[in-house]
Structure formats: structure tokens, C-alpha cells
DNA sequence: TATTGTTATACTCTATAACTATA
DNA sequence: TATAGTTATAGAGTATAACAATA
């Protein structure tokens, strides 16, 4: 099974995962205290707000991950709250174009400062400017690398051979 | 609401969160394909395996986060699978001492290589040795900082004033 | 036939509150 | 009274499979 990770890699990996977990947890609480958004919902809105405002479901899924059904579910919730709208794409009738509404933008604007404050307090407080530069550079590359990786959430269906149940019953 | 994060901070934060999310997702799939462990369960076992093998529930919760009930639930599942045992602590009759079993250790050993392989492929592949050193240093500090932060999962009960429902019904 | 998206369904995870027992 | 942990319960998130519609 190849050789194990260098100890430094293992340590780094665990530190990263624990930090991300703690940060996500904190962010989630902040979001809920200030809105009715889950972290995923916020990410979807933020993504829409940052990218011209409209994307297809598939584009939207990218990076935020999830099964399609999960995305459909979340998009449905956001739509029900009037934060986005969904309409068939003019280019491709199969595609659904998700558009952020003014209310959606407003909500992002309202929630973002507190969100940011959490990130600053938990993540950036102990970091120097130099650290920040390194971290930004590194994580940017890592993210791009991961995005380029084959098993993207959206592609899941294609690459799922019809194997039998490999996880029969568990309990 | 203070000033916004520097753009570089915002970019870094999002890159970190997305990467962590993608990585966690990949890791979770790997774990399930090779065992019946969720990521949390794996983390609990790994934590036990790395720390002499026995911890109280409260110690165990630290870093893996969760409500106590969630931890009780997960510990119960692990116990049912024979991966850990639970017994009252001799020092403090209130405390429950969780101990990893041989089967638990064996499972960690069996699953770890694949787990590691995912981390290497997704996280470390695009990084130089220098990057790794920086990242390890940075995330180690971040994690320590976050751990030191007040709202640790376990302490939740203490710091929860009996406020009324602030999230009445949502949908 | 391949792809986009939705629906139905089932299950897991997590949190809250109430409770027991020990310090 | 405060702390450690469990139980009951309820709700949200996610995934799988089956399905409809368009390319």
C-alpha cells in the first residue's frame, strides 16, 4: 500500500482536518444565530453572489459538493425562502438556471460580516502576514488540484458501476 | 462590524474551507468503501489509538467536537461493533473511560493506509516540501489556537444561558 | 444513448432537553 | 450545586434509485 505518509504529513493532515472541523462548526453556529442558513446554504448563496448571480445546478454543485438530489433539496429550500429563483436555461432546456435574488444578496451582505469575524478570530488571529500569504498560496493550489481531481460530486453518477451492495447492513 | 477581512484573507478562508470539504468528502468515501466507519468514528478511533488507548468521553470529544449526546451515540456504535469498550473510571465514578480494543486497533491499521493515500493524492500531491513545512506549522498553530478558544463542544452546556428559542420554526 | 435535474425514500447525524449519578 | 454521561426525541442533511425531459 505504498509507504506511509511522512509523519509531518500525517500531523499536518490531522491539524488541517481538525481546524477545518472546528472552524466549520463555529461558522455554522454563527450563521444560525444570525440567519436561518446552514453553512452549505450560505456557501451556495455566496458562490452565486460572487459569480455574476446565476449558474446551473451542475456548476453550482462544483466545490460545494453533494449529490444532485442534495443540491436540489437545498436549492429548493433557498427558493422557498425567496433567496434564489430557478428557471430553465435558454441555452439548454435540460439545465436549470439558479439566480440569486436581491433578498439573497441582501442576506449574504447581512451575514457576511459576522461570518468573517469568526474566520478572523479562529483562523487568522494567530497568523502573521507571512503565514497568510503562504496559506493562501498553498490552499489555492490545493483547491485547484482537488477540483481537477476526477471524482467530482456531479460526476458521481457516471462513474458508478452497478456494483452490488458493498455495505449490507452494518448493525 | 469592524472592517472586512482583507481580500486575501477571504480568498484564503474560502480556499481552505472548500479544500477541507472536498478532502473530507473523499476521505469519507474511502472509509466507507473499506470499512463501516464514518469519518467521525475513524477520528475517534484514531484519537484513541494515538493516545495510549483510553480516554474519558470528555477528553475524547475534544477536537472531534459534537454534542455529548452525539458522542454517546457514536461511542455506542463503536462499542456495539466491538471496537471500543466503555467502563466507569476508577478515578471518578462519574466519568466513562473509553478504551480501544484490539479489533479497534486492527481496524485503524487496516484502514489507515487507504486513508493516507487519499490525503496524499488530494492534499499533498501539489505541495513541495517547503509548502508542507509551512502548512504543518501554520495549521498546528491554528489548531492550538482554536482548541484554546472558549466554545469547545464539551463546554457547551455550561455556557448556554437558558435563553428562549431563537430559531422558532424556520420553514 | 447520454445528460440534467427532480422525486421518493431511507438512513445517518446532530442537537436539545430531561434525567441519573457522582463530586 | 456542578459535572459526567445517557436517553428520548425531533429535525436536518445526505445518498440511492427510479424517473422525466431534453440533447
mmCIF file of C-alpha atoms (C1' of nucleotides) in Angstrom:
data_model
loop_
_atom_site.group_PDB
_atom_site.id
_atom_site.type_symbol
_atom_site.label_atom_id
_atom_site.label_comp_id
_atom_site.label_asym_id
_atom_site.label_seq_id
_atom_site.Cartn_x
_atom_site.Cartn_y
_atom_site.Cartn_z
ATOM 1 C CA UNK A 1 0.000 0.000 0.000
ATOM 2 C CA UNK A 2 2.861 2.296 -0.777
ATOM 3 C CA UNK A 3 4.753 3.759 2.126
ATOM 4 C CA UNK A 4 3.034 5.650 4.875
ATOM 5 C CA UNK A 5 2.835 9.385 4.875
ATOM 6 C CA UNK A 6 5.752 11.160 6.356
ATOM 7 C CA UNK A 7 4.986 11.836 9.993
ATOM 8 C CA UNK A 8 4.966 15.507 9.167
ATOM 9 C CA UNK A 9 2.321 14.920 6.559
ATOM 10 C CA UNK A 10 0.180 12.953 8.942
ATOM 11 C CA UNK A 11 0.449 15.634 11.581
ATOM 12 C CA UNK A 12 -0.343 18.320 9.066
ATOM 13 C CA UNK A 13 -3.284 16.431 7.698
ATOM 14 C CA UNK A 14 -4.802 15.916 11.115
ATOM 15 C CA UNK A 15 -4.213 19.511 12.131
ATOM 16 C CA UNK A 16 -5.867 20.688 8.960
ATOM 17 C CA UNK A 17 -8.866 18.468 9.371
ATOM 18 C CA UNK A 18 -9.389 19.307 12.995
ATOM 19 C CA UNK A 19 -9.036 23.008 12.361
ATOM 20 C CA UNK A 20 -11.418 22.919 9.468
ATOM 21 C CA UNK A 21 -13.889 20.981 11.526
ATOM 22 C CA UNK A 22 -13.735 23.409 14.417
ATOM 23 C CA UNK A 23 -13.947 26.364 12.106
ATOM 24 C CA UNK A 24 -16.878 24.954 10.258
ATOM 25 C CA UNK A 25 -18.627 24.258 13.493
ATOM 26 C CA UNK A 26 -18.117 27.790 14.711
ATOM 27 C CA UNK A 27 -19.198 29.256 11.420
ATOM 28 C CA UNK A 28 -22.299 27.153 11.412
ATOM 29 C CA UNK A 29 -23.328 28.371 14.803
ATOM 30 C CA UNK A 30 -22.722 31.934 13.814
ATOM 31 C CA UNK A 31 -24.807 31.552 10.688
ATOM 32 C CA UNK A 32 -27.686 30.043 12.546
ATOM 33 C CA UNK A 33 -27.616 32.669 15.212
ATOM 34 C CA UNK A 34 -27.835 35.373 12.594
ATOM 35 C CA UNK A 35 -29.976 33.755 9.952
ATOM 36 C CA UNK A 36 -31.642 30.526 9.069
ATOM 37 C CA UNK A 37 -28.865 29.499 6.774
ATOM 38 C CA UNK A 38 -26.866 26.349 7.093
ATOM 39 C CA UNK A 39 -23.264 26.542 6.078
ATOM 40 C CA UNK A 40 -23.982 24.844 2.796
ATOM 41 C CA UNK A 41 -26.776 27.229 2.033
ATOM 42 C CA UNK A 42 -24.525 30.137 2.781
ATOM 43 C CA UNK A 43 -21.860 28.713 0.520
ATOM 44 C CA UNK A 44 -24.331 28.328 -2.280
ATOM 45 C CA UNK A 45 -25.528 31.891 -1.906
ATOM 46 C CA UNK A 46 -22.015 33.232 -1.585
ATOM 47 C CA UNK A 47 -20.993 31.368 -4.670
ATOM 48 C CA UNK A 48 -23.909 32.763 -6.612
ATOM 49 C CA UNK A 49 -23.297 36.250 -5.293
ATOM 50 C CA UNK A 50 -19.692 36.069 -6.342
ATOM 51 C CA UNK A 51 -20.225 34.703 -9.802
ATOM 52 C CA UNK A 52 -22.475 37.096 -11.596
ATOM 53 C CA UNK A 53 -25.508 35.735 -9.877
ATOM 54 C CA UNK A 54 -26.642 32.821 -11.990
ATOM 55 C CA UNK A 55 -25.392 29.314 -12.502
ATOM 56 C CA UNK A 56 -26.724 25.953 -13.490
ATOM 57 C CA UNK A 57 -27.248 23.359 -10.833
ATOM 58 C CA UNK A 58 -24.237 21.463 -12.025
ATOM 59 C CA UNK A 59 -21.980 24.478 -11.893
ATOM 60 C CA UNK A 60 -23.331 25.322 -8.512
ATOM 61 C CA UNK A 61 -22.613 21.883 -7.185
ATOM 62 C CA UNK A 62 -18.963 22.149 -8.058
ATOM 63 C CA UNK A 63 -16.919 22.754 -4.959
ATOM 64 C CA UNK A 64 -19.832 22.763 -2.630
ATOM 65 C CA UNK A 65 -20.133 19.099 -3.381
ATOM 66 C CA UNK A 66 -23.081 16.897 -2.700
ATOM 67 C CA UNK A 67 -25.231 14.586 -4.565
ATOM 68 C CA UNK A 68 -27.525 16.154 -7.079
ATOM 69 C CA UNK A 69 -30.505 15.351 -5.006
ATOM 70 C CA UNK A 70 -28.922 17.114 -2.096
ATOM 71 C CA UNK A 71 -28.371 20.172 -4.180
ATOM 72 C CA UNK A 72 -31.908 20.039 -5.467
ATOM 73 C CA UNK A 73 -33.071 19.871 -1.900
ATOM 74 C CA UNK A 74 -31.003 22.836 -0.783
ATOM 75 C CA UNK A 75 -31.865 24.889 -3.829
ATOM 76 C CA UNK A 76 -35.490 24.167 -3.127
ATOM 77 C CA UNK A 77 -35.135 25.468 0.408
ATOM 78 C CA UNK A 78 -33.390 28.605 -0.770
ATOM 79 C CA UNK A 79 -36.045 29.151 -3.377
ATOM 80 C CA UNK A 80 -38.791 28.695 -0.844
ATOM 81 C CA UNK A 81 -37.203 31.428 1.222
ATOM 82 C CA UNK A 82 -37.053 33.699 -1.788
ATOM 83 C CA UNK A 83 -33.278 33.805 -1.838
ATOM 84 C CA UNK A 84 -32.883 32.304 -5.274
ATOM 85 C CA UNK A 85 -35.064 31.554 -8.257
ATOM 86 C CA UNK A 86 -34.894 28.640 -10.614
ATOM 87 C CA UNK A 87 -35.739 28.668 -14.270
ATOM 88 C CA UNK A 88 -34.902 26.525 -17.276
ATOM 89 C CA UNK A 89 -31.831 27.688 -19.093
ATOM 90 C CA UNK A 90 -32.411 29.208 -22.525
ATOM 91 C CA UNK A 91 -29.276 27.528 -23.838
ATOM 92 C CA UNK A 92 -30.079 24.063 -22.725
ATOM 93 C CA UNK A 93 -33.603 23.175 -21.817
ATOM 94 C CA UNK A 94 -32.392 20.396 -19.580
ATOM 95 C CA UNK A 95 -30.434 22.723 -17.370
ATOM 96 C CA UNK A 96 -31.837 24.723 -14.510
ATOM 97 C CA UNK A 97 -30.510 28.204 -14.070
ATOM 98 C CA UNK A 98 -30.306 29.279 -10.465
ATOM 99 C CA UNK A 99 -30.343 33.013 -9.875
ATOM 100 C CA UNK A 100 -29.771 34.804 -6.634
ATOM 101 C CA UNK A 101 -32.428 37.348 -5.736
ATOM 102 C CA UNK A 102 -31.988 40.764 -4.192
ATOM 103 C CA UNK A 103 -33.117 39.278 -0.935
ATOM 104 C CA UNK A 104 -30.464 36.637 -1.315
ATOM 105 C CA UNK A 105 -27.771 39.207 -1.906
ATOM 106 C CA UNK A 106 -29.011 41.241 0.986
ATOM 107 C CA UNK A 107 -28.889 38.263 3.275
ATOM 108 C CA UNK A 108 -25.361 37.419 2.258
ATOM 109 C CA UNK A 109 -24.394 41.002 2.904
ATOM 110 C CA UNK A 110 -26.010 40.928 6.286
ATOM 111 C CA UNK A 111 -24.472 37.671 7.379
ATOM 112 C CA UNK A 112 -21.036 38.002 5.881
ATOM 113 C CA UNK A 113 -19.528 40.364 8.442
ATOM 114 C CA UNK A 114 -20.236 38.064 11.331
ATOM 115 C CA UNK A 115 -19.105 35.133 9.298
ATOM 116 C CA UNK A 116 -15.898 36.907 8.541
ATOM 117 C CA UNK A 117 -15.430 37.825 12.138
ATOM 118 C CA UNK A 118 -15.488 34.177 13.112
ATOM 119 C CA UNK A 119 -12.915 33.344 10.489
ATOM 120 C CA UNK A 120 -10.699 36.143 11.680
ATOM 121 C CA UNK A 121 -10.957 35.211 15.299
ATOM 122 C CA UNK A 122 -10.426 31.497 14.849
ATOM 123 C CA UNK A 123 -8.280 31.239 11.789
ATOM 124 C CA UNK A 124 -6.326 34.411 11.190
ATOM 125 C CA UNK A 125 -5.692 35.703 14.649
ATOM 126 C CA UNK A 126 -2.655 33.533 15.280
ATOM 127 C CA UNK A 127 -1.212 34.096 11.808
ATOM 128 C CA UNK A 128 1.302 36.615 10.596
ATOM 129 C CA UNK A 129 1.018 38.321 7.246
ATOM 130 C CA UNK A 130 3.614 35.940 6.007
ATOM 131 C CA UNK A 131 1.639 32.973 7.210
ATOM 132 C CA UNK A 132 -1.416 34.308 5.480
ATOM 133 C CA UNK A 133 0.412 34.663 2.215
ATOM 134 C CA UNK A 134 1.753 31.141 2.445
ATOM 135 C CA UNK A 135 -1.558 29.682 3.475
ATOM 136 C CA UNK A 136 -3.452 31.451 0.729
ATOM 137 C CA UNK A 137 -0.991 30.339 -1.860
ATOM 138 C CA UNK A 138 -0.938 26.769 -0.656
ATOM 139 C CA UNK A 139 -4.644 26.314 -0.195
ATOM 140 C CA UNK A 140 -5.379 27.930 -3.514
ATOM 141 C CA UNK A 141 -3.216 25.398 -5.236
ATOM 142 C CA UNK A 142 -4.661 22.581 -3.195
ATOM 143 C CA UNK A 143 -8.180 23.581 -4.034
ATOM 144 C CA UNK A 144 -7.443 23.800 -7.725
ATOM 145 C CA UNK A 145 -5.799 20.435 -7.566
ATOM 146 C CA UNK A 146 -8.767 18.900 -5.819
ATOM 147 C CA UNK A 147 -11.207 20.453 -8.212
ATOM 148 C CA UNK A 148 -9.308 18.951 -11.088
ATOM 149 C CA UNK A 149 -9.478 15.551 -9.479
ATOM 150 C CA UNK A 150 -11.786 13.058 -11.143
ATOM 151 C CA UNK A 151 -14.378 12.244 -8.521
ATOM 152 C CA UNK A 152 -16.312 15.454 -8.542
ATOM 153 C CA UNK A 153 -19.664 15.205 -6.884
ATOM 154 C CA UNK A 154 -21.568 15.911 -10.007
ATOM 155 C CA UNK A 155 -19.838 13.267 -11.988
ATOM 156 C CA UNK A 156 -20.643 10.641 -9.413
ATOM 157 C CA UNK A 157 -23.421 9.084 -11.377
ATOM 158 C CA UNK A 158 -21.323 8.475 -14.449
ATOM 159 C CA UNK A 159 -18.570 6.757 -12.619
ATOM 160 C CA UNK A 160 -20.638 4.489 -10.506
ATOM 161 C CA UNK A 161 -20.531 0.979 -11.902
ATOM 162 C CA UNK A 162 -23.613 -1.060 -10.992
ATOM 163 C CA UNK A 163 -21.908 -2.983 -8.266
ATOM 164 C CA UNK A 164 -23.974 -4.802 -5.737
ATOM 165 C CA UNK A 165 -24.372 -3.551 -2.215
ATOM 166 C CA UNK A 166 -20.981 -3.429 -0.620
ATOM 167 C CA UNK A 167 -22.287 -2.215 2.690
ATOM 168 C CA UNK A 168 -25.003 -4.686 3.507
ATOM 169 C CA UNK A 169 -26.470 -3.845 6.864
ATOM 170 C CA UNK A 170 -23.876 -2.639 9.298
ATOM 171 C CA UNK A 171 -25.697 -3.162 12.614
ATOM 172 C CA UNK B 1 -18.892 45.369 12.316
ATOM 173 C CA UNK B 2 -15.208 46.069 12.134
ATOM 174 C CA UNK B 3 -13.625 46.169 8.739
ATOM 175 C CA UNK B 4 -13.975 43.322 6.350
ATOM 176 C CA UNK B 5 -11.314 40.720 6.009
ATOM 177 C CA UNK B 6 -8.566 41.557 3.657
ATOM 178 C CA UNK B 7 -9.426 40.141 0.267
ATOM 179 C CA UNK B 8 -6.515 37.792 0.649
ATOM 180 C CA UNK B 9 -7.955 36.519 3.887
ATOM 181 C CA UNK B 10 -11.329 35.959 2.345
ATOM 182 C CA UNK B 11 -9.828 34.090 -0.564
ATOM 183 C CA UNK B 12 -7.714 32.012 1.756
ATOM 184 C CA UNK B 13 -10.614 31.231 4.008
ATOM 185 C CA UNK B 14 -12.793 30.046 1.148
ATOM 186 C CA UNK B 15 -10.000 28.019 -0.379
ATOM 187 C CA UNK B 16 -9.382 26.366 2.952
ATOM 188 C CA UNK B 17 -12.999 25.552 3.548
ATOM 189 C CA UNK B 18 -13.593 24.197 0.105
ATOM 190 C CA UNK B 19 -10.465 22.099 0.204
ATOM 191 C CA UNK B 20 -11.303 20.716 3.589
ATOM 192 C CA UNK B 21 -14.782 19.918 2.427
ATOM 193 C CA UNK B 22 -13.595 18.109 -0.672
ATOM 194 C CA UNK B 23 -10.966 16.268 1.277
ATOM 195 C CA UNK B 24 -13.381 15.217 3.952
ATOM 196 C CA UNK B 25 -15.798 14.010 1.342
ATOM 197 C CA UNK B 26 -13.147 11.934 -0.384
ATOM 198 C CA UNK B 27 -11.930 10.525 2.890
ATOM 199 C CA UNK B 28 -15.410 9.603 3.903
ATOM 200 C CA UNK B 29 -15.999 7.675 0.724
ATOM 201 C CA UNK B 30 -12.722 5.874 1.127
ATOM 202 C CA UNK B 31 -13.529 4.918 4.691
ATOM 203 C CA UNK B 32 -16.903 3.572 3.778
ATOM 204 C CA UNK B 33 -15.570 1.601 0.877
ATOM 205 C CA UNK B 34 -13.063 -0.070 3.142
ATOM 206 C CA UNK B 35 -14.949 -0.307 6.381
ATOM 207 C CA UNK B 36 -18.154 0.670 8.034
ATOM 208 C CA UNK B 37 -16.623 3.670 9.692
ATOM 209 C CA UNK B 38 -17.780 7.206 9.271
ATOM 210 C CA UNK B 39 -15.132 9.875 9.355
ATOM 211 C CA UNK B 40 -16.046 10.805 12.877
ATOM 212 C CA UNK B 41 -15.830 7.237 14.016
ATOM 213 C CA UNK B 42 -12.463 6.918 12.402
ATOM 214 C CA UNK B 43 -11.292 10.077 14.088
ATOM 215 C CA UNK B 44 -12.420 8.790 17.430
ATOM 216 C CA UNK B 45 -10.627 5.502 16.943
ATOM 217 C CA UNK B 46 -7.512 7.196 15.617
ATOM 218 C CA UNK B 47 -7.502 9.510 18.554
ATOM 219 C CA UNK B 48 -7.790 6.625 20.961
ATOM 220 C CA UNK B 49 -5.161 4.633 19.146
ATOM 221 C CA UNK B 50 -2.777 7.540 19.279
ATOM 222 C CA UNK B 51 -3.267 8.396 22.913
ATOM 223 C CA UNK B 52 -2.438 5.348 24.921
ATOM 224 C CA UNK B 53 -5.777 3.816 24.125
ATOM 225 C CA UNK B 54 -8.102 5.101 26.802
ATOM 226 C CA UNK B 55 -9.803 8.413 27.414
ATOM 227 C CA UNK B 56 -12.879 9.756 29.089
ATOM 228 C CA UNK B 57 -15.785 10.796 26.974
ATOM 229 C CA UNK B 58 -14.999 14.424 27.598
ATOM 230 C CA UNK B 59 -11.387 14.085 26.559
ATOM 231 C CA UNK B 60 -12.460 12.170 23.529
ATOM 232 C CA UNK B 61 -14.889 14.826 22.492
ATOM 233 C CA UNK B 62 -12.213 17.461 22.424
ATOM 234 C CA UNK B 63 -11.282 18.266 18.874
ATOM 235 C CA UNK B 64 -13.681 15.841 17.317
ATOM 236 C CA UNK B 65 -16.379 18.129 18.535
ATOM 237 C CA UNK B 66 -20.033 17.304 18.916
ATOM 238 C CA UNK B 67 -22.619 17.442 21.491
ATOM 239 C CA UNK B 68 -22.279 14.978 24.281
ATOM 240 C CA UNK B 69 -25.245 13.068 23.109
ATOM 241 C CA UNK B 70 -23.665 12.773 19.698
ATOM 242 C CA UNK B 71 -20.542 11.376 21.221
ATOM 243 C CA UNK B 72 -22.517 8.979 23.350
ATOM 244 C CA UNK B 73 -24.247 7.830 20.205
ATOM 245 C CA UNK B 74 -21.039 7.309 18.266
ATOM 246 C CA UNK B 75 -19.304 5.632 21.173
ATOM 247 C CA UNK B 76 -22.272 3.352 21.455
ATOM 248 C CA UNK B 77 -21.960 2.373 17.828
ATOM 249 C CA UNK B 78 -18.255 1.717 18.161
ATOM 250 C CA UNK B 79 -18.859 -0.349 21.251
ATOM 251 C CA UNK B 80 -21.539 -2.366 19.535
ATOM 252 C CA UNK B 81 -19.029 -3.207 16.824
ATOM 253 C CA UNK B 82 -16.506 -4.271 19.409
ATOM 254 C CA UNK B 83 -14.062 -1.526 18.532
ATOM 255 C CA UNK B 84 -14.079 0.137 21.927
ATOM 256 C CA UNK B 85 -15.239 -0.691 25.409
ATOM 257 C CA UNK B 86 -16.692 1.616 27.998
ATOM 258 C CA UNK B 87 -16.297 1.359 31.716
ATOM 259 C CA UNK B 88 -16.608 3.698 34.648
ATOM 260 C CA UNK B 89 -13.385 5.412 35.520
ATOM 261 C CA UNK B 90 -11.773 4.286 38.769
ATOM 262 C CA UNK B 91 -10.722 7.859 39.498
ATOM 263 C CA UNK B 92 -14.064 9.456 39.025
ATOM 264 C CA UNK B 93 -17.161 7.339 39.122
ATOM 265 C CA UNK B 94 -18.999 9.846 37.001
ATOM 266 C CA UNK B 95 -16.602 9.532 34.129
ATOM 267 C CA UNK B 96 -16.713 6.876 31.467
ATOM 268 C CA UNK B 97 -13.423 5.519 30.310
ATOM 269 C CA UNK B 98 -13.401 4.585 26.648
ATOM 270 C CA UNK B 99 -10.819 2.017 25.654
ATOM 271 C CA UNK B 100 -9.934 0.905 22.178
ATOM 272 C CA UNK B 101 -9.939 -2.838 21.666
ATOM 273 C CA UNK B 102 -7.519 -4.922 19.677
ATOM 274 C CA UNK B 103 -10.121 -5.125 16.980
ATOM 275 C CA UNK B 104 -10.326 -1.373 17.008
ATOM 276 C CA UNK B 105 -6.610 -1.001 16.627
ATOM 277 C CA UNK B 106 -6.571 -3.590 13.911
ATOM 278 C CA UNK B 107 -9.270 -1.766 12.027
ATOM 279 C CA UNK B 108 -7.445 1.519 12.239
ATOM 280 C CA UNK B 109 -4.348 -0.197 10.964
ATOM 281 C CA UNK B 110 -6.241 -1.723 8.111
ATOM 282 C CA UNK B 111 -7.973 1.469 7.067
ATOM 283 C CA UNK B 112 -5.202 3.961 7.634
ATOM 284 C CA UNK B 113 -3.145 3.247 4.530
ATOM 285 C CA UNK B 114 -6.020 3.926 2.190
ATOM 286 C CA UNK B 115 -6.981 6.927 4.225
ATOM 287 C CA UNK B 116 -3.482 8.248 3.962
ATOM 288 C CA UNK B 117 -3.375 7.571 0.281
ATOM 289 C CA UNK B 118 -6.375 9.835 -0.216
ATOM 290 C CA UNK B 119 -4.735 12.592 1.766
ATOM 291 C CA UNK B 120 -1.588 12.266 -0.227
ATOM 292 C CA UNK B 121 -3.314 12.274 -3.558
ATOM 293 C CA UNK B 122 -5.625 15.174 -2.830
ATOM 294 C CA UNK B 123 -3.743 17.285 -0.358
ATOM 295 C CA UNK B 124 -0.023 16.703 -0.625
ATOM 296 C CA UNK B 125 0.493 15.930 -4.263
ATOM 297 C CA UNK B 126 0.625 19.557 -5.371
ATOM 298 C CA UNK B 127 2.774 20.657 -2.441
ATOM 299 C CA UNK B 128 6.517 20.998 -2.170
ATOM 300 C CA UNK B 129 8.430 20.039 0.929
ATOM 301 C CA UNK B 130 8.579 23.672 1.752
ATOM 302 C CA UNK B 131 4.840 24.028 1.410
ATOM 303 C CA UNK B 132 4.363 21.066 3.669
ATOM 304 C CA UNK B 133 6.565 22.557 6.328
ATOM 305 C CA UNK B 134 4.725 25.841 6.189
ATOM 306 C CA UNK B 135 1.327 24.243 6.174
ATOM 307 C CA UNK B 136 2.140 21.978 9.064
ATOM 308 C CA UNK B 137 3.478 24.830 11.098
ATOM 309 C CA UNK B 138 0.568 27.089 10.318
ATOM 310 C CA UNK B 139 -2.187 24.585 10.842
ATOM 311 C CA UNK B 140 -0.634 23.344 14.031
ATOM 312 C CA UNK B 141 -0.747 26.817 15.440
ATOM 313 C CA UNK B 142 -4.254 27.372 14.149
ATOM 314 C CA UNK B 143 -5.485 24.191 15.717
ATOM 315 C CA UNK B 144 -3.937 25.011 19.064
ATOM 316 C CA UNK B 145 -5.472 28.436 18.876
ATOM 317 C CA UNK B 146 -8.876 27.035 18.112
ATOM 318 C CA UNK B 147 -8.655 24.473 20.839
ATOM 319 C CA UNK B 148 -7.889 27.200 23.306
ATOM 320 C CA UNK B 149 -10.913 29.124 22.170
ATOM 321 C CA UNK B 150 -13.797 29.186 24.637
ATOM 322 C CA UNK B 151 -16.645 27.456 22.841
ATOM 323 C CA UNK B 152 -15.437 23.921 22.927
ATOM 324 C CA UNK B 153 -18.113 21.377 22.290
ATOM 325 C CA UNK B 154 -17.886 19.823 25.670
ATOM 326 C CA UNK B 155 -18.265 23.064 27.489
ATOM 327 C CA UNK B 156 -21.411 23.873 25.583
ATOM 328 C CA UNK B 157 -23.714 23.021 28.415
ATOM 329 C CA UNK B 158 -22.020 25.315 30.869
ATOM 330 C CA UNK B 159 -22.056 28.308 28.612
ATOM 331 C CA UNK B 160 -25.588 28.020 27.423
ATOM 332 C CA UNK B 161 -27.755 30.540 29.193
ATOM 333 C CA UNK B 162 -31.400 29.462 29.307
ATOM 334 C CA UNK B 163 -32.457 31.737 26.521
ATOM 335 C CA UNK B 164 -35.718 31.150 24.783
ATOM 336 C CA UNK B 165 -35.908 29.643 21.346
ATOM 337 C CA UNK B 166 -34.164 31.924 18.951
ATOM 338 C CA UNK B 167 -34.863 29.790 15.953
ATOM 339 C CA UNK B 168 -38.580 29.223 16.172
ATOM 340 C CA UNK B 169 -39.724 27.277 13.155
ATOM 341 C CA UNK B 170 -37.806 28.147 10.030
ATOM 342 C CA UNK B 171 -39.958 26.612 7.276
ATOM 343 C "C1'" DT C 1 -27.988 6.785 -25.714
ATOM 344 C "C1'" DA C 2 -26.107 10.391 -22.513
ATOM 345 C "C1'" DT C 3 -27.003 14.217 -19.567
ATOM 346 C "C1'" DT C 4 -29.686 17.464 -16.444
ATOM 347 C "C1'" DG C 5 -32.423 17.691 -12.843
ATOM 348 C "C1'" DT C 6 -36.313 16.092 -9.644
ATOM 349 C "C1'" DT C 7 -38.800 12.947 -6.660
ATOM 350 C "C1'" DA C 8 -39.353 9.356 -3.275
ATOM 351 C "C1'" DT C 9 -37.370 7.117 0.285
ATOM 352 C "C1'" DA C 10 -34.471 5.639 3.827
ATOM 353 C "C1'" DC C 11 -30.999 6.419 6.899
ATOM 354 C "C1'" DT C 12 -27.458 8.806 9.492
ATOM 355 C "C1'" DC C 13 -26.018 12.584 12.117
ATOM 356 C "C1'" DT C 14 -26.594 16.077 15.397
ATOM 357 C "C1'" DA C 15 -28.777 18.840 18.905
ATOM 358 C "C1'" DT C 16 -31.930 19.879 22.831
ATOM 359 C "C1'" DA C 17 -33.919 18.782 26.940
ATOM 360 C "C1'" DA C 18 -34.783 15.889 30.668
ATOM 361 C "C1'" DC C 19 -32.775 12.699 33.580
ATOM 362 C "C1'" DT C 20 -29.428 9.825 36.647
ATOM 363 C "C1'" DA C 21 -25.494 9.529 39.347
ATOM 364 C "C1'" DT C 22 -21.353 11.042 41.366
ATOM 365 C "C1'" DA C 23 -18.158 15.079 43.308
ATOM 366 C "C1'" DT D 1 -24.754 22.865 43.400
ATOM 367 C "C1'" DA D 2 -21.807 21.426 39.492
ATOM 368 C "C1'" DT D 3 -20.122 17.942 36.482
ATOM 369 C "C1'" DA D 4 -20.120 13.373 33.528
ATOM 370 C "C1'" DG D 5 -22.735 10.893 30.830
ATOM 371 C "C1'" DT D 6 -27.139 8.746 28.938
ATOM 372 C "C1'" DT D 7 -31.703 8.633 26.969
ATOM 373 C "C1'" DA D 8 -35.538 10.225 24.282
ATOM 374 C "C1'" DT D 9 -36.852 12.691 20.652
ATOM 375 C "C1'" DA D 10 -37.080 15.504 16.872
ATOM 376 C "C1'" DG D 11 -35.197 17.627 12.846
ATOM 377 C "C1'" DA D 12 -31.927 18.437 9.168
ATOM 378 C "C1'" DG D 13 -28.641 16.561 5.797
ATOM 379 C "C1'" DT D 14 -27.312 13.290 2.505
ATOM 380 C "C1'" DA D 15 -27.384 9.496 -0.640
ATOM 381 C "C1'" DT D 16 -29.505 5.989 -3.724
ATOM 382 C "C1'" DA D 17 -32.509 4.705 -7.078
ATOM 383 C "C1'" DA D 18 -36.119 5.484 -10.150
ATOM 384 C "C1'" DC D 19 -37.911 8.745 -13.092
ATOM 385 C "C1'" DA D 20 -38.899 12.610 -16.727
ATOM 386 C "C1'" DA D 21 -37.247 15.503 -20.172
ATOM 387 C "C1'" DT D 22 -34.004 17.319 -23.320
ATOM 388 C "C1'" DA D 23 -29.508 16.848 -26.270
#
